[in-house]
Amino acid sequence: MSDEPLVLGIETSCDETGVGIVRGHTLLADAVASSVEEHARFGGVVPEVASRAHLEAMVPTIERACETAGVSLRDIDAIAVTSGPGLAGALLVGVASAKALSIGLGKPLYGVNHLAAHVAVDQLEHGPLPEPCLAMLVSGGHSSLLKVEDVTVGVDPLGSTIDDAAGEAFDKVARLLGLPFPGGPHIDRAAASGNSVAIDFPRGLTARKDLERHRFDFSFSGLKTAVARWVEAQQRDGITIDVADVAASFQEAVCDVLTRKALDAAQFHGIEDILIGGGVAANSRLRAMATERAEARGIRVRVPRPGLCTDNGAMVAALGAELVKRGRAPSALDLPADSSQPITTVVA
Ligand code: KG4
Ligand code: ZN
C-alpha cells in the first residue's frame, strides 16, 4: 500500500459534474457527467438547469468513480471540492455533497479554488509542477495569466481578460458561423481545412498604447465584433461565407495573442516553464503555436491532455492531494460556496 493520500475531488462549478479519485499524483478515476446537451439549444449554460443536473448526477458519478478506481468510500483520506469561482447554485450542490461525505466518513474537507485546480491537474500527467511556473488559464469563464510559486499556497495574478473570456469568444463566434455549442471544438475542427491568413482579424490589447496598462491582460470582445461585422458584410454582398477560413483566421488571432502574452509574461518574470490549462487549452492550434514559439525562446510548455483541460473532478482531487501532502489546513465544515472566490484564495 502506498502512503500517498487517496483523495476524492468534486467539481460542479459549471455544467460538468466531475468526480475524480487520485492517489498522490496518480489518477485512478475521472468520472464526468455533462449537462452540456441540455444547454445547447440556449447557446450557453443555464444556471438552474446545471444545478438540477448536478443533483441528479452526483451520487451515480461518485459511485462510478469509486468503481473505476477500485476503492470504497471508506478508503478515502480526504475530500476536495470546488468552492468557487463558478455558478452559485451549481457550486452549492458540490459543496453540500462534499460536506456530507466529509461528515459521514469523518475525513477532512478542502474547499478549493477552481483555477488553482486547473493548474494542479497537470501533475497527474507530467509530475511535480515546476516552481515557479507561469500558468495561462483559458476557458469559457476565465482567461488569466498567473505566476505560481506553490499552488497550495497562492497564485499571483499577472493579468486577465477585461471583457470576454477566450472560450466565450470561441462560443460566440461559433454561433455566428452556425456551429453548435460549445463552439471551441467545432471551430478547431473547421479551422483545420481553412486558411489562417485569409482574414486579418484584430489582436486585442497588443498595440503599443495598450501595453502600458494592459501588457498581460486580454480583450476578445473587439475580435468577436470584428468577426460579426465581417460576416454581416459578406452576407450583405451575397457572398457565401467560407466557414473554414473565418474559423482559421479567428483562431489564429486568439492563439497569437494568447501565446505572445504568455511568453512575454514568462520572460518578464524570468520564468522558464509555462503551463496551459482550461477548456481552450484543448485547442490544437494553441498547443502547437505555444510549443513552437516557446521552444524558440528556450521556454518549456506543459499542457495536460484535452480531457484534463476541460472541467473535471480529477483536477480538484489533484489539488486536494497536494494540499494533504504539504500539510495544509483543511476548510471548516461551514465552508460556503463562493461564486466569486478570488484567485488568491486557494483553500477557502
Ligand atoms: O474549462 P472548461 O471546460 O469550462 C469552463 O470553466 O469554462 O472550458 C469550456 C470552454 C468552452 O468555451 C469551449 O468552447 C472551450 O472551452 N473549448 C475549446 C476547445 N475545447 C473546448 N476552445 C477552443 N478549442 C477547443 N478545442
Ligand atoms: Zn474551468
Short mmCIF file of C-alpha atoms and ligand atoms in Angstrom, two decimals:
data_model
loop_
_atom_site.label_atom_id
_atom_site.label_comp_id
_atom_site.label_asym_id
_atom_site.label_seq_id
_atom_site.Cartn_x
_atom_site.Cartn_y
_atom_site.Cartn_z
CA MET A 1 0.00 0.00 0.00
CA SER A 2 1.31 3.45 -0.90
CA ASP A 3 1.35 6.13 1.78
CA GLU A 4 0.36 8.77 -0.77
CA PRO A 5 -3.04 10.29 0.16
CA LEU A 6 -6.16 8.89 -1.53
CA VAL A 7 -8.31 11.91 -2.34
CA LEU A 8 -11.76 12.25 -3.89
CA GLY A 9 -12.41 15.52 -5.73
CA ILE A 10 -15.78 17.01 -6.69
CA GLU A 11 -16.27 19.66 -9.36
CA THR A 12 -19.63 21.34 -10.07
CA SER A 13 -18.75 24.96 -10.88
CA CYS A 14 -20.40 24.97 -14.33
CA ASP A 15 -22.10 22.24 -16.38
CA GLU A 16 -19.86 19.27 -15.63
CA THR A 17 -20.45 17.03 -12.62
CA GLY A 18 -16.92 15.73 -12.11
CA VAL A 19 -15.75 13.21 -9.53
CA GLY A 20 -12.08 12.26 -9.61
CA ILE A 21 -10.03 9.98 -7.40
CA VAL A 22 -6.25 10.24 -7.16
CA ARG A 23 -3.54 8.72 -5.04
CA GLY A 24 -0.86 11.40 -4.83
CA HIS A 25 -0.02 12.17 -8.47
CA THR A 26 -1.64 9.00 -9.78
CA LEU A 27 -5.04 9.32 -11.44
CA LEU A 28 -7.31 6.40 -10.51
CA ALA A 29 -10.68 7.64 -11.81
CA ASP A 30 -12.11 10.66 -13.59
CA ALA A 31 -15.89 10.31 -13.89
CA VAL A 32 -17.67 13.20 -15.62
CA ALA A 33 -21.38 13.66 -16.33
CA SER A 34 -22.05 16.70 -18.50
CA SER A 35 -25.32 18.57 -18.92
CA VAL A 36 -23.93 20.39 -21.97
CA GLU A 37 -26.60 18.96 -24.30
CA GLU A 38 -29.37 20.37 -22.12
CA HIS A 39 -27.91 23.87 -22.61
CA ALA A 40 -27.11 23.59 -26.32
CA ARG A 41 -30.41 24.99 -27.56
CA PHE A 42 -29.95 28.09 -25.37
CA GLY A 43 -26.47 28.75 -26.77
CA GLY A 44 -24.96 28.96 -23.27
CA VAL A 45 -25.12 27.38 -19.82
CA VAL A 46 -28.43 27.95 -17.98
CA PRO A 47 -27.55 28.00 -14.24
CA GLU A 48 -30.78 26.45 -12.94
CA VAL A 49 -30.59 23.62 -15.47
CA ALA A 50 -26.96 22.96 -14.49
CA SER A 51 -27.78 22.85 -10.74
CA ARG A 52 -30.61 20.39 -11.26
CA ALA A 53 -28.40 18.18 -13.45
CA HIS A 54 -25.66 18.17 -10.75
CA LEU A 55 -28.19 17.00 -8.18
CA GLU A 56 -29.26 14.11 -10.37
CA ALA A 57 -25.75 13.13 -11.44
CA MET A 58 -23.88 13.43 -8.14
CA VAL A 59 -24.46 10.06 -6.48
CA PRO A 60 -24.15 7.95 -9.67
CA THR A 61 -20.95 9.83 -10.62
CA ILE A 62 -19.40 9.23 -7.18
CA GLU A 63 -20.32 5.54 -7.46
CA ARG A 64 -18.85 5.30 -10.95
CA ALA A 65 -15.58 6.94 -9.83
CA CYS A 66 -15.20 4.54 -6.87
CA GLU A 67 -15.92 1.56 -9.08
CA THR A 68 -13.37 2.64 -11.72
CA ALA A 69 -10.73 3.36 -9.07
CA GLY A 70 -11.46 0.06 -7.33
CA VAL A 71 -11.78 1.78 -3.96
CA SER A 72 -14.53 2.06 -1.41
CA LEU A 73 -15.52 5.42 0.08
CA ARG A 74 -14.15 4.19 3.42
CA ASP A 75 -10.63 4.11 1.92
CA ILE A 76 -10.66 7.85 1.07
CA ASP A 77 -8.28 10.00 3.14
CA ALA A 78 -9.72 13.43 2.24
CA ILE A 79 -12.45 15.12 0.21
CA ALA A 80 -11.76 18.13 -2.00
CA VAL A 81 -14.43 20.22 -3.70
CA THR A 82 -14.51 23.33 -5.88
CA SER A 83 -15.85 26.05 -3.56
CA GLY A 84 -15.54 28.76 -6.24
CA PRO A 85 -15.46 30.64 -8.52
CA GLY A 86 -18.41 29.45 -10.59
CA LEU A 87 -22.20 29.40 -10.74
CA ALA A 88 -23.55 29.80 -7.20
CA GLY A 89 -26.31 27.18 -7.38
CA ALA A 90 -24.08 24.68 -9.17
CA LEU A 91 -21.25 25.12 -6.65
CA LEU A 92 -23.71 24.63 -3.79
CA VAL A 93 -24.56 21.11 -4.94
CA GLY A 94 -20.89 20.09 -4.95
CA VAL A 95 -20.08 21.77 -1.64
CA ALA A 96 -23.11 20.23 0.11
CA SER A 97 -22.24 16.77 -1.25
CA ALA A 98 -18.61 17.10 -0.16
CA LYS A 99 -19.67 18.17 3.33
CA ALA A 100 -21.98 15.16 3.60
CA LEU A 101 -19.11 12.83 2.59
CA SER A 102 -16.69 14.56 4.93
CA ILE A 103 -19.04 14.27 7.91
CA GLY A 104 -20.21 10.75 7.04
CA LEU A 105 -16.67 9.40 6.56
CA GLY A 106 -15.01 11.51 9.25
CA LYS A 107 -12.40 12.76 6.78
CA PRO A 108 -11.06 16.31 6.22
CA LEU A 109 -12.70 18.64 3.70
CA TYR A 110 -10.81 21.02 1.40
CA GLY A 111 -12.83 23.69 -0.40
CA VAL A 112 -10.54 24.67 -3.27
CA ASN A 113 -10.23 27.31 -5.97
CA HIS A 114 -11.32 26.13 -9.41
CA LEU A 115 -8.48 27.97 -11.17
CA ALA A 116 -5.77 26.56 -8.89
CA ALA A 117 -7.22 23.11 -9.61
CA HIS A 118 -6.83 23.74 -13.37
CA VAL A 119 -3.13 24.33 -12.63
CA ALA A 120 -2.65 21.37 -10.25
CA VAL A 121 -4.16 18.82 -12.65
CA ASP A 122 -1.05 18.81 -14.81
CA GLN A 123 0.80 16.94 -12.05
CA LEU A 124 -1.26 13.86 -12.88
CA GLU A 125 0.25 13.84 -16.33
CA HIS A 126 3.67 15.48 -16.15
CA GLY A 127 4.69 15.09 -12.50
CA PRO A 128 5.52 17.81 -9.92
CA LEU A 129 4.88 21.38 -11.09
CA PRO A 130 7.95 23.46 -11.87
CA GLU A 131 8.26 26.16 -9.19
CA PRO A 132 7.78 28.86 -10.24
CA CYS A 133 5.71 28.40 -13.37
CA LEU A 134 3.61 30.73 -15.47
CA ALA A 135 0.07 29.41 -15.82
CA MET A 136 -2.22 30.55 -18.59
CA LEU A 137 -5.81 29.51 -17.86
CA VAL A 138 -8.17 29.85 -20.76
CA SER A 139 -11.74 28.60 -20.59
CA GLY A 140 -15.35 29.61 -21.06
CA GLY A 141 -15.32 31.61 -17.86
CA HIS A 142 -11.75 32.82 -17.43
CA SER A 143 -8.61 33.93 -19.23
CA SER A 144 -5.78 34.59 -16.81
CA LEU A 145 -2.03 34.73 -16.60
CA LEU A 146 -0.79 33.64 -13.18
CA LYS A 147 2.58 33.34 -11.54
CA VAL A 148 2.56 30.16 -9.46
CA GLU A 149 5.28 29.60 -6.85
CA ASP A 150 3.47 26.93 -4.82
CA VAL A 151 -0.04 26.09 -5.97
CA THR A 152 -1.08 25.06 -2.43
CA VAL A 153 -0.22 28.49 -1.01
CA GLY A 154 -1.38 31.00 -3.57
CA VAL A 155 -1.09 32.26 -7.08
CA ASP A 156 -0.12 35.71 -8.19
CA PRO A 157 -2.46 37.16 -10.87
CA LEU A 158 -0.49 38.99 -13.58
CA GLY A 159 -3.34 39.70 -15.96
CA SER A 160 -6.76 38.61 -17.14
CA THR A 161 -9.41 39.38 -19.71
CA ILE A 162 -11.02 42.79 -19.48
CA ASP A 163 -14.15 41.61 -21.31
CA ASP A 164 -14.93 38.18 -22.83
CA ALA A 165 -13.06 35.04 -21.84
CA ALA A 166 -11.21 33.21 -24.63
CA GLY A 167 -13.65 30.27 -24.61
CA GLU A 168 -16.58 32.67 -24.62
CA ALA A 169 -15.17 34.23 -27.80
CA PHE A 170 -14.91 30.77 -29.39
CA ASP A 171 -18.50 30.01 -28.37
CA LYS A 172 -19.88 33.33 -29.65
CA VAL A 173 -18.02 33.21 -32.96
CA ALA A 174 -19.13 29.60 -33.46
CA ARG A 175 -22.70 30.75 -33.02
CA LEU A 176 -22.20 33.47 -35.64
CA LEU A 177 -20.96 30.79 -38.02
CA GLY A 178 -23.90 28.48 -37.31
CA LEU A 179 -21.77 25.94 -35.43
CA PRO A 180 -23.15 24.15 -32.32
CA PHE A 181 -22.44 24.99 -28.65
CA PRO A 182 -19.89 24.75 -27.14
CA GLY A 183 -18.16 26.18 -30.15
CA GLY A 184 -14.47 25.69 -29.36
CA PRO A 185 -14.09 22.13 -30.61
CA HIS A 186 -16.17 22.92 -33.75
CA ILE A 187 -14.05 25.96 -34.63
CA ASP A 188 -10.92 23.88 -34.02
CA ARG A 189 -12.20 21.22 -36.45
CA ALA A 190 -13.45 23.68 -39.09
CA ALA A 191 -10.18 25.64 -38.93
CA ALA A 192 -8.17 22.57 -39.86
CA SER A 193 -9.22 22.94 -43.51
CA GLY A 194 -9.20 26.76 -43.54
CA ASN A 195 -6.64 29.44 -44.38
CA SER A 196 -5.48 31.17 -41.19
CA VAL A 197 -4.25 34.28 -43.06
CA ALA A 198 -7.40 34.66 -45.18
CA ILE A 199 -8.73 37.49 -42.98
CA ASP A 200 -6.62 39.78 -40.83
CA PHE A 201 -8.65 39.97 -37.61
CA PRO A 202 -7.56 42.35 -34.81
CA ARG A 203 -5.25 41.31 -31.96
CA GLY A 204 -6.75 42.87 -28.81
CA LEU A 205 -4.55 44.87 -26.40
CA THR A 206 -1.36 44.39 -28.38
CA ALA A 207 -0.98 47.96 -29.71
CA ARG A 208 1.84 49.97 -28.14
CA LYS A 209 -0.65 52.35 -26.47
CA ASP A 210 -2.40 49.42 -24.71
CA LEU A 211 0.74 47.71 -23.47
CA GLU A 212 1.45 50.27 -20.77
CA ARG A 213 -1.72 49.48 -18.78
CA HIS A 214 -2.69 46.10 -20.18
CA ARG A 215 0.55 44.33 -21.06
CA PHE A 216 -0.62 40.99 -19.59
CA ASP A 217 -4.37 41.48 -20.00
CA PHE A 218 -6.59 40.16 -22.77
CA SER A 219 -9.57 41.51 -24.68
CA PHE A 220 -11.60 39.36 -27.07
CA SER A 221 -14.76 41.36 -27.45
CA GLY A 222 -13.35 43.55 -30.28
CA LEU A 223 -12.28 40.43 -32.15
CA LYS A 224 -15.74 38.89 -31.78
CA THR A 225 -17.32 42.12 -33.09
CA ALA A 226 -14.87 42.22 -36.00
CA VAL A 227 -15.88 38.68 -36.99
CA ALA A 228 -19.57 39.63 -36.73
CA ARG A 229 -19.06 42.73 -38.94
CA TRP A 230 -17.10 40.71 -41.49
CA VAL A 231 -19.78 38.01 -41.68
CA GLU A 232 -22.54 40.65 -42.00
CA ALA A 233 -20.68 42.45 -44.79
CA GLN A 234 -20.23 39.22 -46.75
CA GLN A 235 -23.92 38.35 -46.33
CA ARG A 236 -24.96 41.84 -47.42
CA ASP A 237 -22.92 41.40 -50.60
CA GLY A 238 -24.48 37.98 -51.19
CA ILE A 239 -21.14 36.20 -50.79
CA THR A 240 -21.20 32.69 -49.32
CA ILE A 241 -19.13 32.60 -46.14
CA ASP A 242 -16.16 30.27 -46.10
CA VAL A 243 -16.64 28.97 -42.56
CA ALA A 244 -13.27 27.20 -42.52
CA ASP A 245 -11.38 30.39 -43.45
CA VAL A 246 -13.22 32.52 -40.87
CA ALA A 247 -12.68 29.86 -38.19
CA ALA A 248 -8.99 29.52 -39.01
CA SER A 249 -8.38 33.28 -39.14
CA PHE A 250 -10.28 33.87 -35.89
CA GLN A 251 -8.50 31.01 -34.14
CA GLU A 252 -5.14 32.33 -35.36
CA ALA A 253 -5.87 35.76 -33.86
CA VAL A 254 -6.82 34.27 -30.46
CA CYS A 255 -3.83 31.92 -30.32
CA ASP A 256 -1.44 34.63 -31.49
CA VAL A 257 -2.44 36.97 -28.65
CA LEU A 258 -2.54 34.23 -26.01
CA THR A 259 0.89 32.82 -26.82
CA ARG A 260 2.51 36.23 -27.31
CA LYS A 261 1.32 37.48 -23.92
CA ALA A 262 2.13 34.25 -22.08
CA LEU A 263 5.68 34.24 -23.43
CA ASP A 264 6.12 37.92 -22.70
CA ALA A 265 4.94 37.41 -19.10
CA ALA A 266 7.22 34.40 -18.61
CA GLN A 267 10.24 36.28 -19.92
CA PHE A 268 9.40 39.42 -17.96
CA HIS A 269 9.28 37.40 -14.72
CA GLY A 270 12.24 35.17 -15.57
CA ILE A 271 10.10 32.01 -15.63
CA GLU A 272 11.15 29.09 -17.84
CA ASP A 273 8.03 26.92 -17.66
CA ILE A 274 4.57 27.71 -18.99
CA LEU A 275 1.54 25.62 -18.12
CA ILE A 276 -1.65 25.98 -20.15
CA GLY A 277 -4.98 24.85 -18.70
CA GLY A 278 -8.75 25.29 -19.04
CA GLY A 279 -11.02 24.14 -21.86
CA VAL A 280 -9.38 26.27 -24.58
CA ALA A 281 -6.06 24.53 -23.84
CA ALA A 282 -7.60 21.63 -25.76
CA ASN A 283 -7.27 23.75 -28.92
CA SER A 284 -4.89 22.09 -31.37
CA ARG A 285 -3.55 25.34 -32.85
CA LEU A 286 -2.92 26.85 -29.41
CA ARG A 287 -0.97 23.77 -28.33
CA ALA A 288 1.13 23.75 -31.50
CA MET A 289 1.77 27.50 -31.60
CA ALA A 290 2.67 27.73 -27.90
CA THR A 291 5.12 24.85 -28.12
CA GLU A 292 6.75 26.17 -31.29
CA ARG A 293 7.10 29.78 -30.09
CA ALA A 294 8.28 28.76 -26.61
CA GLU A 295 10.91 26.39 -27.97
CA ALA A 296 12.39 29.23 -29.99
CA ARG A 297 12.90 31.14 -26.72
CA GLY A 298 14.13 28.23 -24.59
CA ILE A 299 10.90 28.04 -22.59
CA ARG A 300 9.17 24.73 -21.80
CA VAL A 301 5.41 24.31 -22.25
CA ARG A 302 3.22 21.79 -20.42
CA VAL A 303 -0.36 21.17 -21.46
CA PRO A 304 -2.44 18.37 -19.95
CA ARG A 305 -4.28 16.09 -22.37
CA PRO A 306 -7.60 17.61 -23.57
CA GLY A 307 -9.76 15.53 -21.19
CA LEU A 308 -7.94 17.01 -18.20
CA CYS A 309 -8.07 20.59 -19.60
CA THR A 310 -11.86 20.84 -19.56
CA ASP A 311 -13.63 20.86 -16.17
CA ASN A 312 -13.31 17.58 -14.29
CA GLY A 313 -13.12 16.15 -10.77
CA ALA A 314 -9.57 14.83 -11.13
CA MET A 315 -8.19 18.37 -11.12
CA VAL A 316 -9.86 19.06 -7.77
CA ALA A 317 -8.60 15.75 -6.36
CA ALA A 318 -5.08 16.54 -7.66
CA LEU A 319 -5.02 19.86 -5.82
CA GLY A 320 -6.52 18.19 -2.72
CA ALA A 321 -3.80 15.53 -2.69
CA GLU A 322 -1.11 18.20 -2.91
CA LEU A 323 -2.70 20.11 -0.01
CA VAL A 324 -2.75 16.95 2.12
CA LYS A 325 0.85 16.08 1.19
CA ARG A 326 2.08 19.55 2.11
CA GLY A 327 0.19 19.50 5.41
CA ARG A 328 -2.09 22.44 4.63
CA ALA A 329 -5.03 23.05 6.97
CA PRO A 330 -8.44 21.81 5.75
CA SER A 331 -11.54 24.01 5.45
CA ALA A 332 -14.13 24.46 8.19
CA LEU A 333 -17.34 22.47 7.84
CA ASP A 334 -19.35 25.66 7.45
CA LEU A 335 -17.42 26.32 4.23
CA PRO A 336 -19.55 28.48 1.89
CA ALA A 337 -19.83 28.16 -1.87
CA ASP A 338 -18.30 31.41 -3.13
CA SER A 339 -19.22 32.23 -6.73
CA SER A 340 -16.55 34.94 -6.86
CA GLN A 341 -13.81 33.27 -4.79
CA PRO A 342 -10.66 35.27 -5.55
CA ILE A 343 -7.84 33.55 -7.37
CA THR A 344 -5.55 34.36 -4.45
CA THR A 345 -7.60 32.10 -2.12
CA VAL A 346 -6.52 28.52 -2.89
CA VAL A 347 -8.29 26.90 0.09
CA ALA A 348 -11.45 28.55 1.40
O1 KG4 B 1 -12.68 24.72 -18.67
P1 KG4 B 1 -13.98 24.50 -19.37
O2 KG4 B 1 -14.43 23.06 -19.58
O3 KG4 B 1 -15.18 25.17 -18.58
C1 KG4 B 1 -15.10 26.46 -18.04
O4 KG4 B 1 -14.65 26.58 -16.88
O5 KG4 B 1 -15.49 27.39 -18.79
O6 KG4 B 1 -13.93 25.28 -20.75
C2 KG4 B 1 -15.01 25.28 -21.69
C3 KG4 B 1 -14.62 26.19 -22.84
C4 KG4 B 1 -15.76 26.42 -23.85
O7 KG4 B 1 -15.84 27.82 -24.11
C5 KG4 B 1 -15.29 25.65 -25.08
O8 KG4 B 1 -15.76 26.21 -26.30
C6 KG4 B 1 -13.79 25.75 -24.96
O9 KG4 B 1 -13.53 25.61 -23.58
N1 KG4 B 1 -13.09 24.70 -25.73
C7 KG4 B 1 -12.29 24.94 -26.79
C8 KG4 B 1 -11.88 23.68 -27.29
N2 KG4 B 1 -12.43 22.71 -26.50
C9 KG4 B 1 -13.18 23.36 -25.54
N3 KG4 B 1 -11.92 26.10 -27.35
C10 KG4 B 1 -11.11 26.03 -28.42
N4 KG4 B 1 -10.70 24.87 -28.97
C11 KG4 B 1 -11.04 23.68 -28.45
N5 KG4 B 1 -10.61 22.55 -29.00
ZN ZN B 2 -12.75 25.60 -15.73
#
